[in-house]
mmCIF file of C-alpha atoms in Angstrom:
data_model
loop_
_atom_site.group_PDB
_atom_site.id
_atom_site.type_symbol
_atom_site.label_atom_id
_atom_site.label_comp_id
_atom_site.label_asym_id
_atom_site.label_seq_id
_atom_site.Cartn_x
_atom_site.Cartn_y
_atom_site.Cartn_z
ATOM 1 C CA UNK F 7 15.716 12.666 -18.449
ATOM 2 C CA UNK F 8 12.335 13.319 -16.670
ATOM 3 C CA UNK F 9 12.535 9.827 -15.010
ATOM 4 C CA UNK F 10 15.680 10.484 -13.549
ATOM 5 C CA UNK F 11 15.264 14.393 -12.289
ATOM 6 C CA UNK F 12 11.988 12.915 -10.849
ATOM 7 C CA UNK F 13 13.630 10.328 -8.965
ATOM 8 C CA UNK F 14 14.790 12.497 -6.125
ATOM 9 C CA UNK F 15 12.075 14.752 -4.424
ATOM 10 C CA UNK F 16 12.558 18.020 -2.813
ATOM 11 C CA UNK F 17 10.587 19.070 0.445
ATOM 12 C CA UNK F 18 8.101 21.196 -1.216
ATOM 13 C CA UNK F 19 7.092 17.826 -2.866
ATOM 14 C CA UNK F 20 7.431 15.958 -0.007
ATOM 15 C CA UNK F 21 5.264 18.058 2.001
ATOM 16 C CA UNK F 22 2.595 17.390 -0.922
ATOM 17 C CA UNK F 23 2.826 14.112 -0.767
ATOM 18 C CA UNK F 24 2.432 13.928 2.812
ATOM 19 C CA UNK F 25 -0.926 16.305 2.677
ATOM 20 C CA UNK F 26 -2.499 13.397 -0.212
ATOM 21 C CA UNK F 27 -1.224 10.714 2.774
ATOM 22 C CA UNK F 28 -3.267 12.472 5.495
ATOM 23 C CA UNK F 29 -6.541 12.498 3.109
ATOM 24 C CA UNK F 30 -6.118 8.972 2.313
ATOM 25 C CA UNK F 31 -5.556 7.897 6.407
ATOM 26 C CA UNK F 32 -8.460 10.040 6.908
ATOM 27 C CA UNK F 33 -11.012 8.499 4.590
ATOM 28 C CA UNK F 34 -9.148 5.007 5.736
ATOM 29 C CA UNK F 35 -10.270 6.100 9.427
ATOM 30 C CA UNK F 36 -13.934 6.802 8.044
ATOM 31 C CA UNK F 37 -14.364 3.781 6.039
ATOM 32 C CA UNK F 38 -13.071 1.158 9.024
ATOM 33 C CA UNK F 39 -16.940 2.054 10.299
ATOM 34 C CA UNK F 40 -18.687 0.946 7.351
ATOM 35 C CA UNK F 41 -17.051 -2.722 5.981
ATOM 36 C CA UNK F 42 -19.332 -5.546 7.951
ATOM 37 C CA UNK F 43 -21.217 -8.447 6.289
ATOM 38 C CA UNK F 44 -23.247 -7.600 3.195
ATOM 39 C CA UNK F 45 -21.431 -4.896 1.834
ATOM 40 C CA UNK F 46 -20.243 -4.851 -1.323
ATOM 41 C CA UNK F 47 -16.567 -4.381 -2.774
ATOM 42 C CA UNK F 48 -17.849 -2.294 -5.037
ATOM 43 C CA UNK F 49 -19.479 0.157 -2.223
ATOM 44 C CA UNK F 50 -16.494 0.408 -0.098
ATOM 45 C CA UNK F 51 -14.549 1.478 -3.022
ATOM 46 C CA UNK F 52 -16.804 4.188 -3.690
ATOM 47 C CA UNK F 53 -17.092 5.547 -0.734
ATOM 48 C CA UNK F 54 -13.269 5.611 -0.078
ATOM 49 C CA UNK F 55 -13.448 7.745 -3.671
ATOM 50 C CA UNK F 56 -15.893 9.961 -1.973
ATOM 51 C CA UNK F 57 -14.063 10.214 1.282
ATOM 52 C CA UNK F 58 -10.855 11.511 -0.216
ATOM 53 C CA UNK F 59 -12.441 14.281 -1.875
ATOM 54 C CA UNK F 60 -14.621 15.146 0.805
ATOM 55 C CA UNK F 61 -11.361 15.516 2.830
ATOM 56 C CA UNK F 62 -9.500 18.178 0.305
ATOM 57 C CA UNK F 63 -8.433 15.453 -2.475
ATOM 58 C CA UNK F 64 -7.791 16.858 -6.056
ATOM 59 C CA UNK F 65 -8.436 13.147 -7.422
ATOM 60 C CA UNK F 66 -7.349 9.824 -7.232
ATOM 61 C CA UNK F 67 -3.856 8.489 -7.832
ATOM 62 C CA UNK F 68 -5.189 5.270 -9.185
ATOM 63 C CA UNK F 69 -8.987 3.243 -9.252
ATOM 64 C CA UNK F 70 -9.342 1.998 -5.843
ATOM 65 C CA UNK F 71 -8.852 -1.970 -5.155
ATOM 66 C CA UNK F 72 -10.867 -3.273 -2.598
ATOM 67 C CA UNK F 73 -10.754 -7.125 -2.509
ATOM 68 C CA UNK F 74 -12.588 -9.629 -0.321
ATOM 69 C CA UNK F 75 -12.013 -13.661 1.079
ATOM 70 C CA UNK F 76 -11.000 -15.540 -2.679
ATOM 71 C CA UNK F 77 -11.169 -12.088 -4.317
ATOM 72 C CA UNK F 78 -8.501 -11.387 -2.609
ATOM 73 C CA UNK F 79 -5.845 -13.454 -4.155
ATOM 74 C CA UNK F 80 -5.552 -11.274 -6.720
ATOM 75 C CA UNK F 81 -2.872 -8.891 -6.078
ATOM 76 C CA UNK F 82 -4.549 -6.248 -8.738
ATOM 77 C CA UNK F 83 -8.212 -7.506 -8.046
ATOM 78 C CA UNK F 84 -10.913 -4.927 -9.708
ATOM 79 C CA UNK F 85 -13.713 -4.160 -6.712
ATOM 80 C CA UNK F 86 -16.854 -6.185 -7.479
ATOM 81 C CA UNK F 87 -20.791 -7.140 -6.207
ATOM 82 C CA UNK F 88 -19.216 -9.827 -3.991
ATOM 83 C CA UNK F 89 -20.481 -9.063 -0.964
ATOM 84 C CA UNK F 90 -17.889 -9.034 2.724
ATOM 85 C CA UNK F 91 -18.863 -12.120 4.508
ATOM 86 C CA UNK F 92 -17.579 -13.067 7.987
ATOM 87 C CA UNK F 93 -14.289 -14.697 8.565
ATOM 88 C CA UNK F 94 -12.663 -12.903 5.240
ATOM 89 C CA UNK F 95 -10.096 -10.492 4.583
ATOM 90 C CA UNK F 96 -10.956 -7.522 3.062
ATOM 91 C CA UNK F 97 -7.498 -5.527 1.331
ATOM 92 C CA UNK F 98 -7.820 -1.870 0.367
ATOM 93 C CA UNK F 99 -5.390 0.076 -1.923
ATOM 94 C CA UNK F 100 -5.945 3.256 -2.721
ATOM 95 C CA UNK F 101 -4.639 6.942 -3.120
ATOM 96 C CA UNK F 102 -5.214 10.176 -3.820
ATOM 97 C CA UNK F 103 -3.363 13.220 -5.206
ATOM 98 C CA UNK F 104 -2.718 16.998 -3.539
ATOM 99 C CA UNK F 105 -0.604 19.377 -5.321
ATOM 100 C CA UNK F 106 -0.098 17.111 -7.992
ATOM 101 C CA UNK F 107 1.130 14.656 -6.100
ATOM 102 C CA UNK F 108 -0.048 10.648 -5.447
ATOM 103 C CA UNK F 109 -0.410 8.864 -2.107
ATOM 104 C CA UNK F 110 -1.123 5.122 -2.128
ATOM 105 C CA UNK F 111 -1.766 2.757 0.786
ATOM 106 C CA UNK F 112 -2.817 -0.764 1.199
ATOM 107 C CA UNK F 113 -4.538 -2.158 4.332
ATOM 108 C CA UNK F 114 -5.903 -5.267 4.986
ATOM 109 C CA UNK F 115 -8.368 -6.003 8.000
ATOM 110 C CA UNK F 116 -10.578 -9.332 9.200
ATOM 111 C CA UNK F 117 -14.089 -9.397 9.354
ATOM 112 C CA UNK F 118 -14.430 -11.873 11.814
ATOM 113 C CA UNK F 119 -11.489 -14.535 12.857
ATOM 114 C CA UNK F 120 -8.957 -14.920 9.829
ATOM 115 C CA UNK F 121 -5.419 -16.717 8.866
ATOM 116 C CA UNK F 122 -3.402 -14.195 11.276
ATOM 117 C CA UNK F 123 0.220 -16.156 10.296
ATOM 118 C CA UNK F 124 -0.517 -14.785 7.139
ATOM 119 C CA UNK F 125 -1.229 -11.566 8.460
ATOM 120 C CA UNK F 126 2.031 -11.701 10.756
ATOM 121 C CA UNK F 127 3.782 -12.991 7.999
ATOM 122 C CA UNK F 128 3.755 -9.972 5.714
ATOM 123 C CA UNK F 129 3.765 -7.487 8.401
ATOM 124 C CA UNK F 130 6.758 -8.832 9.315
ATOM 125 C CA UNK F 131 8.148 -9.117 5.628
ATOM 126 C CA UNK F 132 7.649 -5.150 5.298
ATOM 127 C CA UNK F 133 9.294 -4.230 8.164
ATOM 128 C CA UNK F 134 12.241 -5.949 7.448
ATOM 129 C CA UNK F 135 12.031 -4.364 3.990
ATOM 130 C CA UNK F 136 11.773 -0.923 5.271
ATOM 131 C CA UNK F 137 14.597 -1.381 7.416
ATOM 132 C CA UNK F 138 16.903 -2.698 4.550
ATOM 133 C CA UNK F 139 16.255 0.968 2.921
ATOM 134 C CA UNK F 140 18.575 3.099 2.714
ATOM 135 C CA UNK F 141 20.592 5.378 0.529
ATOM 136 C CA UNK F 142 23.438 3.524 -1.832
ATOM 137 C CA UNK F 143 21.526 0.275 -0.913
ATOM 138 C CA UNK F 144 20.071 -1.337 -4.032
ATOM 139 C CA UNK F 145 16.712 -1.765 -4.865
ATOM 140 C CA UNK F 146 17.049 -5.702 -5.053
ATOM 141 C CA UNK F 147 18.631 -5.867 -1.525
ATOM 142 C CA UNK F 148 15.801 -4.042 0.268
ATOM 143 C CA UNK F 149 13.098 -6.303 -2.190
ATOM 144 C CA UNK F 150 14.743 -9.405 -0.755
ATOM 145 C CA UNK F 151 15.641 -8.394 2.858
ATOM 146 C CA UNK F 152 11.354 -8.280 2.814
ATOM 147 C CA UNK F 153 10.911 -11.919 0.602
ATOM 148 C CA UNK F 154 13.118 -13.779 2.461
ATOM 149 C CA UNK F 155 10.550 -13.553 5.561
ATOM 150 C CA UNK F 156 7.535 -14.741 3.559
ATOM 151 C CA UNK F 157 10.237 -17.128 1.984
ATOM 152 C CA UNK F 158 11.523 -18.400 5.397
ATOM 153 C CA UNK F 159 7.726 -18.674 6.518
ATOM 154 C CA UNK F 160 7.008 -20.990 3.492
ATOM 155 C CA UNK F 161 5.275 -18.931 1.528
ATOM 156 C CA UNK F 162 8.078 -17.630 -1.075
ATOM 157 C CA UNK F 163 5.997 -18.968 -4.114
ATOM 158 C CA UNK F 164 3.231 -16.758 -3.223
ATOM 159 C CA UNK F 165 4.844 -13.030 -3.147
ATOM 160 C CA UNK F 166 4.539 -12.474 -6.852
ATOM 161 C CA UNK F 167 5.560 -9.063 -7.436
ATOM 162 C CA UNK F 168 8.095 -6.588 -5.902
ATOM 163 C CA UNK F 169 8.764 -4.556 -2.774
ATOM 164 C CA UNK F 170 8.061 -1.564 -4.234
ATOM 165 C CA UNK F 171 8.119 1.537 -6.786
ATOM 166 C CA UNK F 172 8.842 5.015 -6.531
ATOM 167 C CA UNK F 173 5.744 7.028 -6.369
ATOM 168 C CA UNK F 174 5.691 10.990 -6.913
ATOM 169 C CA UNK F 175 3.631 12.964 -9.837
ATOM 170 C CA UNK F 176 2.938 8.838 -11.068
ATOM 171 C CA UNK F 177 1.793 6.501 -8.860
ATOM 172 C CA UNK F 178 4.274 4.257 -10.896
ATOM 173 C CA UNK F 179 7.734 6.167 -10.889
ATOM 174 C CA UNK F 180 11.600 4.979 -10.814
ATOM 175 C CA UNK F 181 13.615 3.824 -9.125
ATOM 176 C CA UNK F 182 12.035 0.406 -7.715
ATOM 177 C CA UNK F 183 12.415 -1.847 -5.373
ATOM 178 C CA UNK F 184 12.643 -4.678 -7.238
ATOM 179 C CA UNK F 185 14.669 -7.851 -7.652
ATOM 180 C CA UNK F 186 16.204 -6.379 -10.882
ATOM 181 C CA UNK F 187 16.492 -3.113 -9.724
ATOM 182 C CA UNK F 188 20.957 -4.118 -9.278
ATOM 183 C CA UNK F 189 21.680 0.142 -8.751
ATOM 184 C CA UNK F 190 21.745 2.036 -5.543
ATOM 185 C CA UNK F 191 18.679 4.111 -4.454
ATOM 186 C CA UNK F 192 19.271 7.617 -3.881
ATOM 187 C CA UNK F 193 18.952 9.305 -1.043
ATOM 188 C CA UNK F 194 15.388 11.403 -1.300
ATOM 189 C CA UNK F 195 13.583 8.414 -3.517
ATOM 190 C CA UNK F 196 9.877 8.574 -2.461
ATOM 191 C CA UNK F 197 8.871 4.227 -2.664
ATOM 192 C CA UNK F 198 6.042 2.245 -1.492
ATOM 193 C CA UNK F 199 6.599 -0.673 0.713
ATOM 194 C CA UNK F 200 4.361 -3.585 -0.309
ATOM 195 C CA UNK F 201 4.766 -7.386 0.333
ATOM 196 C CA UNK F 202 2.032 -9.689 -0.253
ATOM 197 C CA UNK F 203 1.028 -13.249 0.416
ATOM 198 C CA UNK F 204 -2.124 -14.661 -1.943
ATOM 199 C CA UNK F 205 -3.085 -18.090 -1.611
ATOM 200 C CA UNK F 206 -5.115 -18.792 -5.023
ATOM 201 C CA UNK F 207 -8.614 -19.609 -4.820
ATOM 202 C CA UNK F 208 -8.279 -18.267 -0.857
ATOM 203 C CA UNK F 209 -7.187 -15.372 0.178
ATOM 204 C CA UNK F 210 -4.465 -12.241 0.155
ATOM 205 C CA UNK F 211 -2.881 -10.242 2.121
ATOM 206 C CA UNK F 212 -0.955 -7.267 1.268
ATOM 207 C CA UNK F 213 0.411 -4.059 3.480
ATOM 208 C CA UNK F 214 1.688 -0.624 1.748
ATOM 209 C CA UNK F 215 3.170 2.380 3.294
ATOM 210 C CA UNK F 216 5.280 5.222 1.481
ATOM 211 C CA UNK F 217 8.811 5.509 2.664
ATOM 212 C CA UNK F 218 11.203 8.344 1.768
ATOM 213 C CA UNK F 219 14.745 6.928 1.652
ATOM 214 C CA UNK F 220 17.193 8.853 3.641
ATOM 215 C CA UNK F 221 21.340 8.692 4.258
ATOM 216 C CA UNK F 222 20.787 7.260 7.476
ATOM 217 C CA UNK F 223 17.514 4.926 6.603
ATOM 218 C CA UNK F 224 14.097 5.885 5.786
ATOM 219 C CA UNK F 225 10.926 8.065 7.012
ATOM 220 C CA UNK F 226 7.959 5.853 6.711
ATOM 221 C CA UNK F 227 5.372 8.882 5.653
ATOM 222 C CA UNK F 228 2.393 6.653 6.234
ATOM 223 C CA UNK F 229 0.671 6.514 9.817
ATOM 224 C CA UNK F 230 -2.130 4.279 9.781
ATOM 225 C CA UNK F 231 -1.808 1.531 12.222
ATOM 226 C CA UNK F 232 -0.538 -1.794 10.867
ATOM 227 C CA UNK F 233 -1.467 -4.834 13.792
ATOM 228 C CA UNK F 234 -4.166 -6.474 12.575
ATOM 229 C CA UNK F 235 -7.992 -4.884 12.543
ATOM 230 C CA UNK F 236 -10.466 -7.610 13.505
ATOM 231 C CA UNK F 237 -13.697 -5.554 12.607
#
């Protein structure tokens, strides 16, 4: 019963969801000026934890992932002492929570000249996803309208989870975007939009904004920029 009255959000909680988004692009902004060589994983994430409360955060949604060059690969990589070397990606996903409430973003940027097709690639795949997403379209259609880029691009075998989830009081909600997911989302479902690529051993790249599905489409709450940072 909970799960379902908590699939649809009102604007009170949309509004609260949008203040935890505004922390989290704010401590994104802050922490852009500190990733270079010789950092550690383990240091970004704690200063993007620091950040978001220094900016008005009640907590964090979830423990912070910041992954680096092989690291990366793993789409639910735990930060560690590796240190950022040139020519690496460096994905970030994290969140925060106002008014109860959870943001959650992912960014990935370069340190140095990277794999942009891969970049391109899943850009690309979440933009087609979030404009698949709509109310009465299923969760499936708007998952596949996104894998079918990285599929067309050659690199289907290497998008291992879903589109997205609904994210609200949780950071893990329903409905989802999901190749199972066979029933219409509602109009006023609150999900992340998150394709990845990660070549084992290599690399990852994933991209995450929060979308709020609408009768006519979707309002993509998240307004970090997206092209590719080359730091």
């Amino acid at each position: 019963l909970l799960w379902d009255l908590r699939a649809v959000k009102d604007s009170e909680e949309l509004n609260c969801m949008i203040q935890a988004q505004r922390i989290t692009e704010k401590a994104f902004d802050d922490i852009l000026k500190e990733i270079r060589p010789g950092v550690s994983e383990k240091e970004i994430a704690a200063r993007i934890l620091y950040l978001m409360l220094h900016y008005g955060a009640e907590d964090k949604s979830f423990d912070p992932i910041v992954v680096s060059g092989s690291n990366g690969s793993l789409p639910h990589g735990v930060p560690s002492e590796k240190p950022i070397q040139a020519g690496e990606f460096v994905t970030m996903d994290f969140g925060c929570k106002f008014g109860g409430y959870c943001s959650d973003m992912t960014r990935t940027v370069a340190v140095g000249h990277v794999m942009e097709t891969v970049y391109n690639t899943v850009l690309k795949a979440q933009l087609a996803g979030i404009a698949a997403a709509k109310a009465d379209v299923t969760g499936a259609a708007v998952d596949g309208a996104a894998r079918q880029v990285i599929a067309d691009a050659g690199y289907g075998p290497y998008f291992g989870h879903s589109f997205g989830h609904s994210v609200g009081v949780e950071i893990h909600e329903n409905p989802n975007a999901t190749p199972s997911n066979s029933k219409p989302l509602p109009a006023g479902a609150v999900i992340s939009a998150e394709p990845g690529i990660y070549l084992p051993g290599k690399l990852g790249v994933r991209i995450e904004d929060v979308i709020v599905i609408t009768e006519q489409g979707c309002q993509d709450i998240t307004l970090a920029p997206k092209e590719l940072l080359i730091l």
